[in-house]
Every structure is written in C-alpha cells, then in structure tokens.
Amino acid sequence: MIGLKQGDSGEKVAYLQELLIAAGHLDKNPGADGEYGTETTEAVRKARAAQGSTKPGTPITGTAGGQVMKEFVEKVAGVK
C-alpha cells in the first residue's frame, strides 16, 4: 500500500478500501471497487486524523503513505 493516492487503481486500492470499510471510515456502498477516488481520499484523511497521524503544522493528506498505513492496518487487524 505504500504511496497509494487518488487516481490509483487495482488490488492494493481495493484492499485499502476494505480496511477503511472495516474501520468505519468508508461507506460500504459502493464498497471496495479498487478505484482511489474522492471518497477513498476522504476516508484516508479520516483514518489518519482518527489515529493522530500528523506532526504539528503538517496537514493530513488523503495519500496512503507507507508507515502511516502500516500502523493503521496493524490497528484494524489488532496486531502489532
């Protein structure tokens, strides 16, 4: 999932969407369609904000960066 962003598509995006749905940040309808559009971007922003993934003065973006999303996946999956 490292470096996924709006405009990307495919299996990795669908997996990210499934995680976001499971965490309650993305609506189940239309679900994990594998297209990283505006809804997925907003869901990533919500997920990042919910986990406090920002440094003071740094904006929360809708990009699914490596370390941030690794921590998110671990949190959703309940593993560390």
Short mmCIF file of C-alpha atoms in Angstrom, two decimals:
data_model
loop_
_atom_site.label_atom_id
_atom_site.label_comp_id
_atom_site.label_asym_id
_atom_site.label_seq_id
_atom_site.Cartn_x
_atom_site.Cartn_y
_atom_site.Cartn_z
CA MET A 1 0.00 0.00 0.00
CA ILE A 2 2.97 2.29 0.09
CA GLY A 3 2.34 5.52 -1.76
CA LEU A 4 -1.25 4.95 -2.89
CA LYS A 5 -3.01 8.15 -3.91
CA GLN A 6 -6.07 9.48 -5.67
CA GLY A 7 -6.18 8.26 -9.26
CA ASP A 8 -4.57 4.88 -8.48
CA SER A 9 -6.48 1.65 -9.01
CA GLY A 10 -6.15 -2.09 -8.57
CA GLU A 11 -5.99 -4.80 -5.94
CA LYS A 12 -3.97 -2.77 -3.43
CA VAL A 13 -6.51 0.03 -3.56
CA ALA A 14 -9.37 -2.47 -3.09
CA TYR A 15 -7.57 -3.92 -0.04
CA LEU A 16 -7.08 -0.44 1.41
CA GLN A 17 -10.78 0.24 0.84
CA GLU A 18 -11.75 -2.99 2.61
CA LEU A 19 -9.69 -1.91 5.63
CA LEU A 20 -11.27 1.54 5.58
CA ILE A 21 -14.75 -0.02 5.43
CA ALA A 22 -13.91 -2.35 8.34
CA ALA A 23 -12.71 0.63 10.37
CA GLY A 24 -15.87 2.60 9.61
CA HIS A 25 -14.18 5.32 7.57
CA LEU A 26 -15.56 4.35 4.14
CA ASP A 27 -19.17 3.64 3.21
CA LYS A 28 -19.93 0.02 2.31
CA ASN A 29 -21.81 1.20 -0.77
CA PRO A 30 -20.35 1.04 -3.42
CA GLY A 31 -17.68 -0.81 -1.44
CA ALA A 32 -14.17 -1.76 -2.44
CA ASP A 33 -14.19 -1.03 -6.16
CA GLY A 34 -10.41 -0.67 -6.47
CA GLU A 35 -10.62 2.96 -7.64
CA TYR A 36 -8.89 5.55 -5.42
CA GLY A 37 -11.31 8.43 -5.89
CA THR A 38 -12.51 11.30 -3.76
CA GLU A 39 -14.41 9.06 -1.32
CA THR A 40 -11.31 6.94 -0.64
CA THR A 41 -9.19 10.08 -0.28
CA GLU A 42 -11.59 11.46 2.32
CA ALA A 43 -11.72 8.09 4.13
CA VAL A 44 -7.91 8.02 4.34
CA ARG A 45 -7.96 11.56 5.78
CA LYS A 46 -10.49 10.44 8.41
CA ALA A 47 -8.43 7.35 9.27
CA ARG A 48 -5.23 9.36 9.58
CA ALA A 49 -6.93 12.01 11.72
CA ALA A 50 -8.51 9.36 13.96
CA GLN A 51 -5.13 7.83 14.71
CA GLY A 52 -3.46 11.19 15.26
CA SER A 53 -1.04 10.70 12.40
CA THR A 54 0.26 14.19 11.99
CA LYS A 55 3.00 16.40 13.36
CA PRO A 56 2.12 19.93 14.46
CA GLY A 57 1.86 22.17 11.41
CA THR A 58 1.68 19.25 8.98
CA PRO A 59 -1.59 18.83 7.07
CA ILE A 60 -3.32 15.47 6.92
CA THR A 61 -3.50 14.41 3.29
CA GLY A 62 -5.52 11.75 1.55
CA THR A 63 -2.40 9.85 0.49
CA ALA A 64 -1.94 6.38 1.95
CA GLY A 65 1.74 6.55 2.87
CA GLY A 66 3.73 3.54 3.97
CA GLN A 67 4.36 3.93 7.70
CA VAL A 68 1.01 5.57 8.44
CA MET A 69 -0.95 2.88 6.64
CA LYS A 70 1.15 0.10 8.19
CA GLU A 71 0.16 1.37 11.62
CA PHE A 72 -3.47 1.68 10.51
CA VAL A 73 -3.54 -1.90 9.20
CA GLU A 74 -1.99 -3.19 12.42
CA LYS A 75 -4.57 -1.30 14.46
CA VAL A 76 -7.50 -2.56 12.39
CA ALA A 77 -6.17 -6.12 12.40
CA GLY A 78 -5.39 -5.99 16.11
CA VAL A 79 -1.75 -6.97 15.67
CA LYS A 80 1.49 -5.19 16.46
#
